[in-house]
Backbone as JSON Lines, residues from 0, in Angstrom:
{"i":0,"aa":"A","n":[0.6,-1.42,-0.09],"ca":[-0.13,-0.24,-0.11],"c":[0.85,1.09,-0.29]}
{"i":1,"aa":"P","n":[0.16,2.48,-1.04],"ca":[0.85,3.52,-0.15],"c":[1.17,4.37,0.98]}
{"i":2,"aa":"P","n":[2.21,4.74,0.76],"ca":[2.45,5.33,2.39],"c":[0.89,6.32,2.65]}
{"i":3,"aa":"S","n":[0.57,6.98,2.08],"ca":[-0.27,7.51,2.25],"c":[-1.54,6.97,2.95]}
{"i":4,"aa":"A","n":[-1.64,5.59,2.32],"ca":[-3.0,5.01,2.62],"c":[-2.32,4.61,4.15]}
{"i":5,"aa":"L","n":[-1.6,3.8,3.94],"ca":[-0.68,3.7,5.99],"c":[-0.82,4.44,6.59]}
{"i":6,"aa":"H","n":[-0.68,5.62,6.44],"ca":[-0.71,6.84,7.26],"c":[-2.24,6.66,7.81]}
{"i":7,"aa":"D","n":[-3.0,7.03,6.68],"ca":[-4.74,7.07,7.0],"c":[-4.85,6.48,8.0]}
{"i":8,"aa":"R","n":[-4.78,5.14,8.46],"ca":[-4.86,4.14,9.65],"c":[-4.53,4.39,10.24]}
{"i":9,"aa":"L","n":[-3.46,5.6,11.34],"ca":[-3.11,5.68,12.51],"c":[-4.24,6.6,12.87]}
{"i":10,"aa":"T","n":[-4.8,6.69,13.95],"ca":[-5.63,7.25,14.86],"c":[-4.47,8.33,14.94]}
{"i":11,"aa":"T","n":[-5.59,9.38,15.82],"ca":[-5.18,10.95,16.39],"c":[-4.13,10.3,17.58]}
{"i":12,"aa":"R","n":[-4.27,9.17,18.29],"ca":[-3.83,9.39,19.21],"c":[-2.44,8.69,18.72]}
{"i":13,"aa":"E","n":[-2.19,7.67,18.27],"ca":[-1.1,6.74,17.41],"c":[-0.58,7.9,16.92]}
{"i":14,"aa":"R","n":[-0.93,9.1,16.23],"ca":[-0.28,9.97,15.17],"c":[0.74,10.96,16.42]}
{"i":15,"aa":"R","n":[-0.16,11.4,16.83],"ca":[0.33,11.45,18.98],"c":[2.05,11.35,19.23]}
{"i":16,"aa":"I","n":[1.58,9.75,19.22],"ca":[2.24,9.06,19.8],"c":[3.5,8.78,18.92]}
{"i":17,"aa":"V","n":[3.48,9.02,17.5],"ca":[4.22,8.84,16.46],"c":[5.45,10.47,16.28]}
{"i":18,"aa":"A","n":[4.4,11.44,16.48],"ca":[5.23,12.84,17.0],"c":[5.82,13.09,18.27]}
{"i":19,"aa":"C","n":[5.85,12.47,18.71],"ca":[6.57,12.21,20.33],"c":[7.92,11.36,20.07]}
{"i":20,"aa":"V","n":[7.5,10.1,19.78],"ca":[8.54,9.67,19.33],"c":[9.94,10.38,18.34]}
{"i":21,"aa":"V","n":[9.52,10.84,17.54],"ca":[10.29,11.39,17.14],"c":[11.14,12.71,17.67]}
{"i":22,"aa":"E","n":[10.16,13.79,18.15],"ca":[10.7,14.29,19.2],"c":[11.14,14.05,20.21]}
{"i":23,"aa":"Q","n":[11.33,12.81,21.01],"ca":[11.94,12.64,22.19],"c":[12.33,11.34,21.93]}
{"i":24,"aa":"S","n":[13.97,11.22,20.38],"ca":[13.91,10.2,20.31],"c":[14.95,10.03,20.48]}
{"i":25,"aa":"G","n":[15.47,8.52,21.27],"ca":[16.53,8.29,21.7],"c":[15.77,8.11,23.88]}
{"i":26,"aa":"G","n":[14.85,8.79,24.06],"ca":[14.31,8.76,25.16],"c":[13.57,7.52,25.78]}
{"i":27,"aa":"S","n":[13.29,6.86,26.23],"ca":[12.85,5.62,27.44],"c":[11.39,5.4,27.01]}
{"i":28,"aa":"N","n":[10.95,4.42,26.85],"ca":[9.74,4.28,27.02],"c":[8.6,5.19,28.47]}
{"i":29,"aa":"A","n":[9.41,5.3,28.87],"ca":[8.58,5.4,30.36],"c":[8.52,7.09,30.33]}
{"i":30,"aa":"A","n":[9.92,7.94,29.94],"ca":[9.75,9.17,29.34],"c":[8.71,9.71,28.73]}
{"i":31,"aa":"L","n":[8.47,8.35,27.75],"ca":[7.4,8.64,26.29],"c":[6.1,8.83,26.91]}
{"i":32,"aa":"A","n":[5.96,7.65,27.73],"ca":[4.67,7.27,28.44],"c":[4.53,8.57,29.26]}
{"i":33,"aa":"D","n":[5.62,9.23,29.77],"ca":[5.58,10.42,30.9],"c":[5.01,11.31,30.57]}
{"i":34,"aa":"R","n":[5.77,11.76,28.85],"ca":[5.05,12.84,28.63],"c":[3.55,12.98,28.05]}
{"i":35,"aa":"L","n":[3.28,11.59,26.96],"ca":[1.5,11.13,27.38],"c":[0.59,10.64,28.03]}
{"i":36,"aa":"C","n":[0.94,11.51,29.03],"ca":[0.21,10.37,30.0],"c":[-0.01,9.63,30.47]}
{"i":37,"aa":"I","n":[0.37,8.88,29.98],"ca":[-0.33,7.35,30.04],"c":[1.17,6.35,30.31]}
{"i":38,"aa":"A","n":[0.13,5.15,30.63],"ca":[1.47,4.05,31.4],"c":[2.07,3.71,30.68]}
{"i":39,"aa":"E","n":[3.4,3.2,30.95],"ca":[4.3,2.47,30.14],"c":[3.68,1.51,29.07]}
{"i":40,"aa":"H","n":[2.77,0.76,30.02],"ca":[2.1,-0.41,28.84],"c":[1.19,-0.37,28.0]}
{"i":41,"aa":"T","n":[0.65,0.95,28.53],"ca":[-0.32,1.35,27.46],"c":[0.49,1.73,26.14]}
{"i":42,"aa":"L","n":[1.31,2.79,26.62],"ca":[2.67,3.54,25.74],"c":[3.31,1.42,24.51]}
{"i":43,"aa":"R","n":[3.4,1.18,25.24],"ca":[4.08,-0.16,24.42],"c":[3.19,-1.12,23.53]}
{"i":44,"aa":"N","n":[1.85,-1.06,23.68],"ca":[0.7,-1.6,23.41],"c":[0.09,-0.55,22.0]}
{"i":45,"aa":"H","n":[0.56,0.71,22.02],"ca":[0.6,1.72,20.45],"c":[0.78,1.39,19.84]}
{"i":46,"aa":"L","n":[2.66,1.63,20.75],"ca":[3.38,1.17,19.73],"c":[3.26,-0.65,18.62]}
{"i":47,"aa":"S","n":[3.02,-1.26,19.56],"ca":[3.14,-1.92,18.57],"c":[1.75,-2.11,17.15]}
{"i":48,"aa":"T","n":[0.75,-1.88,18.05],"ca":[-0.42,-1.44,17.17],"c":[0.07,-0.71,15.82]}
{"i":49,"aa":"I","n":[1.37,-0.06,15.9],"ca":[1.75,1.08,14.76],"c":[2.78,0.29,14.17]}
{"i":50,"aa":"Y","n":[3.18,-0.32,14.7],"ca":[4.25,-0.59,14.33],"c":[3.92,-1.42,12.97]}
{"i":51,"aa":"Q","n":[2.27,-2.47,13.23],"ca":[1.97,-3.44,12.6],"c":[1.68,-2.3,11.51]}
{"i":52,"aa":"K","n":[0.29,-1.3,11.57],"ca":[0.17,-0.54,10.37],"c":[0.94,0.16,9.55]}
{"i":53,"aa":"L","n":[2.16,0.13,10.0],"ca":[3.39,0.82,8.92],"c":[4.2,0.03,8.56]}
{"i":54,"aa":"G","n":[4.42,-1.2,9.32],"ca":[5.61,-2.0,8.49],"c":[6.68,-2.31,9.29]}
{"i":55,"aa":"V","n":[6.94,-1.57,10.24],"ca":[8.36,-1.49,10.71],"c":[8.33,-2.51,12.52]}
{"i":56,"aa":"R","n":[9.6,-2.7,12.57],"ca":[9.56,-3.38,14.21],"c":[10.62,-3.42,14.87]}
{"i":57,"aa":"S","n":[10.43,-1.65,14.9],"ca":[11.2,-0.81,16.36],"c":[11.22,0.44,16.39]}
{"i":58,"aa":"R","n":[11.63,0.54,17.34],"ca":[10.88,2.21,17.24],"c":[12.51,3.09,16.26]}
{"i":59,"aa":"L","n":[13.11,2.25,16.38],"ca":[14.43,3.21,15.18],"c":[13.77,3.1,13.79]}
{"i":60,"aa":"E","n":[13.49,2.18,13.6],"ca":[12.9,1.86,11.98],"c":[11.4,2.7,12.03]}
{"i":61,"aa":"L","n":[10.43,3.15,13.22],"ca":[9.42,3.77,13.1],"c":[10.15,5.1,13.35]}
{"i":62,"aa":"Y","n":[10.78,5.65,13.95],"ca":[11.8,7.08,13.78],"c":[11.93,7.29,12.26]}
{"i":63,"aa":"V","n":[12.95,6.59,11.69],"ca":[13.56,6.29,10.12],"c":[12.3,7.08,8.81]}
{"i":64,"aa":"Y","n":[10.91,5.96,9.28],"ca":[10.08,6.18,8.33],"c":[9.13,7.42,9.06]}
{"i":65,"aa":"A","n":[9.09,8.12,10.29],"ca":[7.97,9.02,10.27],"c":[9.05,10.41,9.72]}
{"i":66,"aa":"V","n":[10.03,10.04,10.27],"ca":[10.62,10.99,9.39],"c":[10.85,11.21,8.34]}
{"i":67,"aa":"K","n":[11.17,10.02,7.33],"ca":[10.98,9.97,5.84],"c":[9.44,10.68,5.59]}
{"i":68,"aa":"H","n":[8.82,10.25,5.94],"ca":[7.6,10.58,5.73],"c":[7.16,11.4,6.21]}
{"i":69,"aa":"Q","n":[7.33,12.24,6.82],"ca":[6.92,13.22,7.78],"c":[6.43,13.46,8.76]}
{"i":70,"aa":"L","n":[5.92,12.56,9.02],"ca":[5.1,11.66,10.05],"c":[4.65,12.27,11.18]}
{"i":71,"aa":"E","n":[6.27,13.56,11.91],"ca":[5.96,13.79,13.02],"c":[5.58,14.78,13.09]}
{"i":72,"aa":"R","n":[4.96,15.6,12.03],"ca":[3.94,16.85,11.59],"c":[2.58,16.44,12.0]}
{"i":73,"aa":"A","n":[2.47,15.34,11.87],"ca":[0.86,14.64,12.17],"c":[0.14,15.19,13.19]}
């Protein structure tokens, strides 16, 4: 599927998480969860769903994908 079709599958919350991952690159899951005001376990669940929707396997791949496709501005 074209990247735009994959991006459309992300929820508003998932887009916010992607933007936070880019903004806080290198931050721990605990720090990201704290910034997003959610539990770390909830963040991990969201990240797993995002990885599946975008076809990436890690936070590093997500970061590269998001920057390449300008998802951090979503």
